[in-house]
Coordinates of C-alpha atoms in Angstrom, one line a residue:
M30 CA 63.6 122.9 77.6
Y31 CA 65.3 120.9 74.8
H32 CA 64.1 117.5 75.9
D33 CA 61.8 116.8 72.9
V34 CA 64.4 118.0 70.4
C35 CA 67.1 115.8 72.0
E36 CA 64.7 112.8 71.8
Q37 CA 64.4 113.4 68.1
I38 CA 68.1 113.7 67.6
C39 CA 68.8 110.5 69.5
V40 CA 66.3 108.6 67.4
M41 CA 67.8 109.9 64.1
C42 CA 71.3 109.0 65.4
Q43 CA 70.2 105.5 66.5
E44 CA 68.9 104.8 63.0
R45 CA 72.4 105.6 61.6
G46 CA 74.4 103.8 64.3
I47 CA 75.8 107.1 65.7
P48 CA 76.5 107.1 69.5
V49 CA 75.2 110.1 71.5
L50 CA 76.3 111.8 74.7
I51 CA 74.2 114.5 76.2
G52 CA 75.3 116.9 78.9
G53 CA 74.0 120.0 80.5
P54 CA 74.0 122.1 83.6
Y55 CA 71.1 120.5 85.4
F56 CA 72.1 116.8 85.3
A57 CA 73.1 117.0 88.9
Q58 CA 69.5 116.5 90.0
P59 CA 68.4 112.8 90.4
E60 CA 64.9 113.5 89.3
V61 CA 66.0 115.1 86.1
I62 CA 68.6 112.4 85.4
S63 CA 65.9 109.7 85.7
K64 CA 63.8 111.3 83.0
W65 CA 66.6 112.0 80.5
V66 CA 68.7 108.9 80.8
K67 CA 65.9 106.7 79.4
I68 CA 65.8 108.6 76.0
P69 CA 65.9 105.9 73.3
G70 CA 69.2 106.0 71.4
L71 CA 71.1 107.9 74.2
S72 CA 74.4 106.3 74.9
G73 CA 75.1 108.1 78.1
L74 CA 74.2 111.2 80.1
V75 CA 77.0 113.5 81.4
A76 CA 76.3 114.3 85.0
G77 CA 78.7 116.7 86.7
E78 CA 82.0 118.2 85.7
V79 CA 83.9 115.8 83.5
E80 CA 86.1 118.0 81.3
L81 CA 89.4 116.5 82.4
E82 CA 88.1 112.9 81.7
L83 CA 86.4 113.7 78.5
P84 CA 89.0 112.2 76.1
S85 CA 88.9 108.9 78.0
I86 CA 85.1 109.0 78.0
L87 CA 85.0 109.5 74.3
Q88 CA 87.4 106.6 73.7
T89 CA 85.1 104.3 75.6
L90 CA 82.1 105.6 73.7
L91 CA 83.7 105.0 70.3
S92 CA 84.8 101.5 71.3
Q93 CA 81.3 100.7 72.5
G94 CA 82.6 100.0 76.0
N95 CA 80.9 100.4 79.4
L96 CA 80.4 104.1 79.9
S97 CA 79.2 103.8 83.4
K98 CA 82.7 102.9 84.6
H99 CA 83.5 106.6 84.2
V100 CA 82.4 108.8 87.1
G101 CA 80.0 111.4 85.7
I102 CA 78.3 109.2 83.1
M103 CA 74.9 107.8 83.7
V104 CA 73.3 105.1 81.6
A105 CA 69.9 103.5 81.5
Q106 CA 69.4 100.2 83.4
G107 CA 66.0 98.9 82.4
A108 CA 63.3 99.7 84.8
N109 CA 65.9 100.2 87.6
S110 CA 67.5 103.4 88.7
P111 CA 70.1 104.8 86.3
K112 CA 73.6 103.2 86.6
G113 CA 76.5 105.5 87.3
Q114 CA 77.7 108.2 89.6
I115 CA 77.4 112.0 89.4
A116 CA 80.9 113.5 89.0
P117 CA 81.9 115.8 92.0
P118 CA 82.7 119.5 91.5
L119 CA 86.2 120.1 90.0
L120 CA 88.4 121.6 92.7
N121 CA 91.4 122.8 90.7
L122 CA 89.9 124.9 87.9
D123 CA 93.3 126.0 86.7
L124 CA 93.7 122.5 85.2
V125 CA 90.9 123.1 82.7
P126 CA 92.3 124.0 79.3
I127 CA 91.6 127.5 77.9
P128 CA 88.6 127.3 75.5
D129 CA 89.5 127.1 71.8
F130 CA 87.4 129.5 69.7
S131 CA 89.4 129.1 66.5
D132 CA 86.5 127.5 64.6
F133 CA 83.9 130.0 65.8
P134 CA 82.4 132.0 62.9
W135 CA 83.6 135.4 64.1
D136 CA 82.7 136.9 60.7
K137 CA 79.0 136.4 61.3
Y138 CA 79.0 138.7 64.3
P139 CA 79.4 142.5 64.6
N140 CA 81.7 142.2 67.6
K141 CA 84.1 139.6 68.9
I142 CA 82.7 139.0 72.4
V143 CA 84.4 136.2 74.3
P144 CA 82.8 134.5 77.3
V145 CA 85.1 133.9 80.3
I146 CA 84.3 132.4 83.7
T147 CA 86.6 132.9 86.7
G148 CA 84.9 130.6 89.1
R149 CA 82.1 128.1 89.4
G150 CA 79.3 128.3 91.9
C151 CA 78.6 131.4 93.9
G152 CA 80.5 132.9 96.8
W153 CA 77.1 133.5 98.5
G154 CA 75.2 130.5 97.2
V155 CA 72.2 130.7 99.6
C156 CA 69.4 132.4 97.6
S157 CA 66.5 130.0 98.1
F158 CA 65.1 130.3 94.5
C159 CA 68.5 129.9 92.7
S160 CA 68.9 126.9 90.5
D161 CA 72.4 128.0 89.3
V162 CA 73.9 127.0 92.6
T163 CA 72.3 123.5 92.4
S164 CA 73.5 123.0 88.8
S165 CA 76.5 120.9 87.8
A166 CA 78.8 123.9 88.0
G167 CA 77.3 125.1 91.2
R168 CA 77.5 122.8 94.3
T169 CA 80.0 124.9 96.2
Y170 CA 82.1 127.8 95.1
R171 CA 85.6 127.3 93.5
S172 CA 87.8 129.9 91.9
R173 CA 90.6 130.0 89.3
S174 CA 93.7 131.8 90.2
S175 CA 94.2 135.4 89.1
K176 CA 97.2 134.4 87.0
N177 CA 95.2 131.8 85.2
V178 CA 92.3 134.1 84.4
L179 CA 94.6 136.9 83.1
T180 CA 96.5 134.3 81.0
E181 CA 93.2 133.3 79.3
L182 CA 92.3 137.0 78.6
Q183 CA 95.7 137.5 77.1
S184 CA 95.4 134.4 75.0
H185 CA 92.1 135.4 73.5
H186 CA 93.4 138.9 72.8
K187 CA 96.5 137.6 70.9
Q188 CA 94.9 134.7 69.1
Y189 CA 91.6 136.3 68.0
Q190 CA 92.3 140.0 68.5
A191 CA 89.4 140.0 71.0
S192 CA 89.0 143.0 73.2
R193 CA 85.4 142.5 74.4
F194 CA 84.8 140.0 77.3
V195 CA 81.7 138.9 79.1
F196 CA 82.4 137.3 82.5
T197 CA 79.7 134.7 83.0
D198 CA 80.3 134.1 86.7
L199 CA 77.2 134.1 88.9
K200 CA 79.0 136.5 91.1
L201 CA 82.2 137.9 89.6
N202 CA 83.2 139.4 93.0
S203 CA 83.0 136.1 94.8
N204 CA 86.8 136.1 94.9
V205 CA 87.6 139.7 95.6
E206 CA 91.3 139.1 94.8
V207 CA 90.5 137.8 91.3
W208 CA 87.9 140.6 90.8
R209 CA 90.6 143.2 91.6
S210 CA 93.2 141.5 89.5
I211 CA 91.0 141.8 86.5
I212 CA 90.4 145.5 87.2
S213 CA 94.2 146.2 87.7
G214 CA 95.5 143.8 85.0
I215 CA 93.2 143.6 82.0
Q216 CA 94.4 146.7 80.2
T217 CA 98.0 145.6 80.5
I218 CA 97.5 142.1 78.9
A219 CA 94.6 143.0 76.6
P220 CA 94.9 146.8 75.8
G221 CA 91.6 148.5 74.8
S222 CA 89.4 145.9 76.4
Q223 CA 85.9 146.4 77.5
W224 CA 84.0 144.0 79.7
I225 CA 80.8 143.2 81.6
G226 CA 79.7 140.9 84.4
S227 CA 77.4 140.2 87.3
V228 CA 78.1 141.0 90.9
H229 CA 76.4 140.4 94.3
V230 CA 76.1 143.4 96.7
G231 CA 76.7 141.3 99.7
M232 CA 77.2 142.3 103.3
E233 CA 80.8 141.1 103.6
G234 CA 83.2 143.6 105.2
D235 CA 85.0 143.9 101.8
N236 CA 82.9 142.8 98.8
G237 CA 85.1 144.6 96.3
L238 CA 82.4 147.1 95.4
S239 CA 83.5 150.3 97.1
E240 CA 83.2 153.6 95.3
A241 CA 86.9 153.5 94.6
D242 CA 86.7 149.9 93.3
L243 CA 83.9 150.8 90.9
R244 CA 85.8 153.9 89.6
N245 CA 88.8 151.7 89.0
A246 CA 86.5 149.1 87.3
A247 CA 85.2 151.7 84.9
I248 CA 88.8 152.9 84.1
S249 CA 89.7 149.3 83.4
G250 CA 87.0 149.0 80.7
C251 CA 84.0 147.8 82.7
V252 CA 81.0 149.2 80.9
R253 CA 78.1 147.2 82.4
L254 CA 77.4 145.4 85.7
T255 CA 74.3 143.4 86.6
T256 CA 73.1 142.7 90.1
G257 CA 70.3 140.6 91.6
L258 CA 68.0 143.2 93.2
E259 CA 65.0 140.8 93.1
T260 CA 62.9 143.0 95.3
G261 CA 62.9 146.5 96.8
S262 CA 61.5 145.1 100.1
Q263 CA 64.1 144.2 102.7
R264 CA 61.5 141.9 104.4
L265 CA 61.1 139.9 101.2
A266 CA 64.9 139.9 100.4
D267 CA 65.5 138.4 103.9
I268 CA 62.9 135.7 103.2
M269 CA 64.7 134.9 99.9
K270 CA 68.0 134.6 101.8
K271 CA 69.5 137.2 99.4
G272 CA 72.2 138.3 101.8
T273 CA 71.8 141.9 100.7
R274 CA 70.8 145.2 102.1
I275 CA 68.5 147.3 99.9
D276 CA 70.3 150.5 101.1
A277 CA 73.7 149.0 100.1
I278 CA 72.3 148.2 96.6
S279 CA 71.2 151.9 96.4
S280 CA 74.7 153.0 97.1
F281 CA 76.2 150.5 94.6
L282 CA 73.9 151.8 91.9
Q283 CA 74.8 155.4 92.7
H284 CA 78.5 154.8 92.7
A285 CA 78.6 152.6 89.6
S286 CA 76.4 154.9 87.5
S287 CA 78.5 157.9 88.6
A288 CA 81.6 156.1 87.5
G289 CA 80.0 155.6 84.0
I290 CA 79.1 151.9 84.4
S291 CA 75.7 150.8 82.9
C292 CA 73.7 149.2 85.7
R293 CA 71.2 146.4 85.3
C294 CA 69.0 144.6 87.8
T295 CA 67.1 141.4 87.9
M296 CA 63.8 141.2 89.8
V297 CA 61.4 138.4 90.8
L298 CA 57.6 138.7 91.0
G299 CA 55.4 136.2 92.9
Y300 CA 57.8 134.8 95.5
P301 CA 55.9 133.0 98.3
G302 CA 55.0 135.4 101.1
E303 CA 55.2 138.4 98.7
T304 CA 52.5 141.0 99.5
S305 CA 51.2 144.0 97.6
D306 CA 53.3 146.2 99.9
D307 CA 56.5 144.3 98.9
V308 CA 55.6 144.9 95.2
Q309 CA 55.0 148.6 95.8
A310 CA 58.4 148.8 97.6
S311 CA 60.0 147.4 94.4
A312 CA 58.2 150.0 92.3
D313 CA 59.3 152.8 94.7
F314 CA 62.9 151.6 94.6
L315 CA 62.9 151.7 90.8
A316 CA 61.3 155.1 90.9
R317 CA 64.1 156.4 93.1
H318 CA 66.8 155.0 90.8
T319 CA 65.3 155.6 87.4
F320 CA 68.3 157.3 86.1
E321 CA 70.9 155.0 87.7
I322 CA 69.5 151.7 86.3
E323 CA 69.6 151.2 82.5
R324 CA 67.7 148.0 82.2
V325 CA 65.5 145.8 84.5
S326 CA 64.8 142.1 83.9
L327 CA 61.6 141.4 85.7
N328 CA 60.8 137.7 85.9
R329 CA 57.8 135.8 87.2
L330 CA 59.0 133.3 89.7
N331 CA 59.9 129.8 88.4
I332 CA 60.2 127.1 91.0
I333 CA 63.0 124.9 89.8
A334 CA 63.5 121.3 91.0
G335 CA 66.4 120.8 93.4
T336 CA 66.4 124.4 94.7
T337 CA 66.0 125.1 98.5
L338 CA 62.6 126.7 97.7
Q339 CA 61.3 123.6 95.9
R340 CA 62.5 121.2 98.6
S341 CA 61.1 123.4 101.3
I342 CA 57.6 123.6 99.7
K343 CA 57.6 119.9 99.2
S344 CA 58.6 119.0 102.8
A345 CA 56.5 121.6 104.5
P346 CA 53.7 122.9 102.2
H347 CA 51.7 124.3 105.2
K348 CA 54.4 127.0 105.6
F349 CA 53.7 128.4 102.1
K350 CA 50.2 129.8 102.3
G351 CA 48.6 130.5 98.9
I352 CA 51.0 128.3 97.0
T353 CA 49.6 125.2 95.3
I354 CA 51.8 122.8 93.4
L355 CA 50.0 121.9 90.1
Q356 CA 52.6 119.6 88.4
E357 CA 56.2 118.5 88.7
D358 CA 57.8 118.4 85.3
D359 CA 61.1 116.5 86.0
A360 CA 62.1 116.5 82.4
Q361 CA 62.4 120.2 82.4
A362 CA 63.1 120.6 86.1
L363 CA 60.1 122.8 86.6
V364 CA 57.5 122.8 89.3
K365 CA 54.3 124.4 88.0
H366 CA 52.5 126.2 90.7
Q367 CA 49.7 128.6 91.5
N368 CA 49.9 131.6 93.8
S369 CA 46.5 132.8 95.0
V370 CA 48.0 136.1 96.4
V371 CA 49.0 137.5 93.0
G372 CA 45.3 137.4 91.8
T373 CA 44.0 139.9 94.4
L374 CA 43.1 143.4 93.2
K375 CA 45.5 145.1 95.6
H376 CA 48.4 143.0 94.4
R377 CA 47.5 143.5 90.7
R378 CA 47.5 147.3 91.2
A379 CA 50.9 147.2 92.8
V380 CA 52.2 145.1 89.9
M381 CA 50.9 147.7 87.5
H382 CA 52.9 150.3 89.4
L383 CA 56.0 148.1 89.2
L384 CA 55.5 147.5 85.5
T385 CA 55.1 151.2 84.9
E386 CA 58.5 151.9 86.5
V387 CA 60.1 149.0 84.7
H388 CA 58.8 150.3 81.4
R389 CA 60.0 153.8 82.2
I390 CA 63.5 152.5 82.6
N391 CA 63.6 149.9 79.8
S392 CA 62.2 152.3 77.1
R393 CA 65.1 154.7 77.5
E394 CA 68.0 154.6 75.0
L395 CA 71.1 152.8 76.2
S396 CA 74.2 154.7 77.0
E397 CA 76.7 154.6 74.2
R398 CA 79.3 152.6 76.3
A399 CA 76.9 149.7 76.9
R400 CA 75.7 149.3 73.3
E401 CA 78.5 147.0 72.0
F402 CA 77.4 144.2 74.3
E403 CA 73.7 144.5 73.5

């Protein structure tokens, strides 16, 4: 989404002889790389996870050397394909230094909220529409050790007096051991902490989200959890490859809200194969859980380049009735499309029912515990 802005920055820097490196989460997709690497004035495009090599890369940049010798740096090569190699996923995340927030303008914010990530990728990683798992930090799941995560929390608490943490993992309970170590250890190493994160209510034998786990999480300072509901229709959830059971999400919401945790859900509208009955099932689900869900994020489906959904539509369009691809915007990794099903009267009526339930939930005042992270 910042392609045009980055173009302007590169032009301004080129006029002043300033080298420019650009990196971002989606430069692991060849079609996106090919659009960005040709920006005039761009010295190199960071593709993949290069944190441990960054000092060496910067030395080459400043000495005007050949950046493409570094794995993870792509450079333009005339009309030919970009020169370079995408860096593979980092395997030992404990080697990555703890982030340094000492120059962050904490005084400009009402609360010190520090982002922490315990693992990259997703322990499930199969949802067909998900672009996070095909981003640079996706591409398989890797976890930090419990000790390493707790050391970071303790460091931020001591150095910045931070006691508010947002775990940015796609699925914080991907590694159940780390998940439980946060719950059992955070108050010891960072007393008075509160924290939020996202979880996946998967069908594993032990996903770390039992009633007892959620009670313990609340006691440890967890004030908000978000989960990807996406739909109230089990049929559609299976098509999406969500790996969840709608009844299990119901139990999760009941147990988490009873423990005092603010629950949030993301939802998707307009997935291929969705019918008015599926949308109505989503509306009915929200109606049943009106007082257990505090906020719903309802999103119109975006088809992102590189996802399983995008590649499936491209390879077998006849299997996706009603879906018409209008344009492929590689610079923004978006596939603009039209879904003829969503325009029918029956579907629109079901959508209105869904929007009514979403509004009923989202217009309520937030619980006091969840407000500090708003």
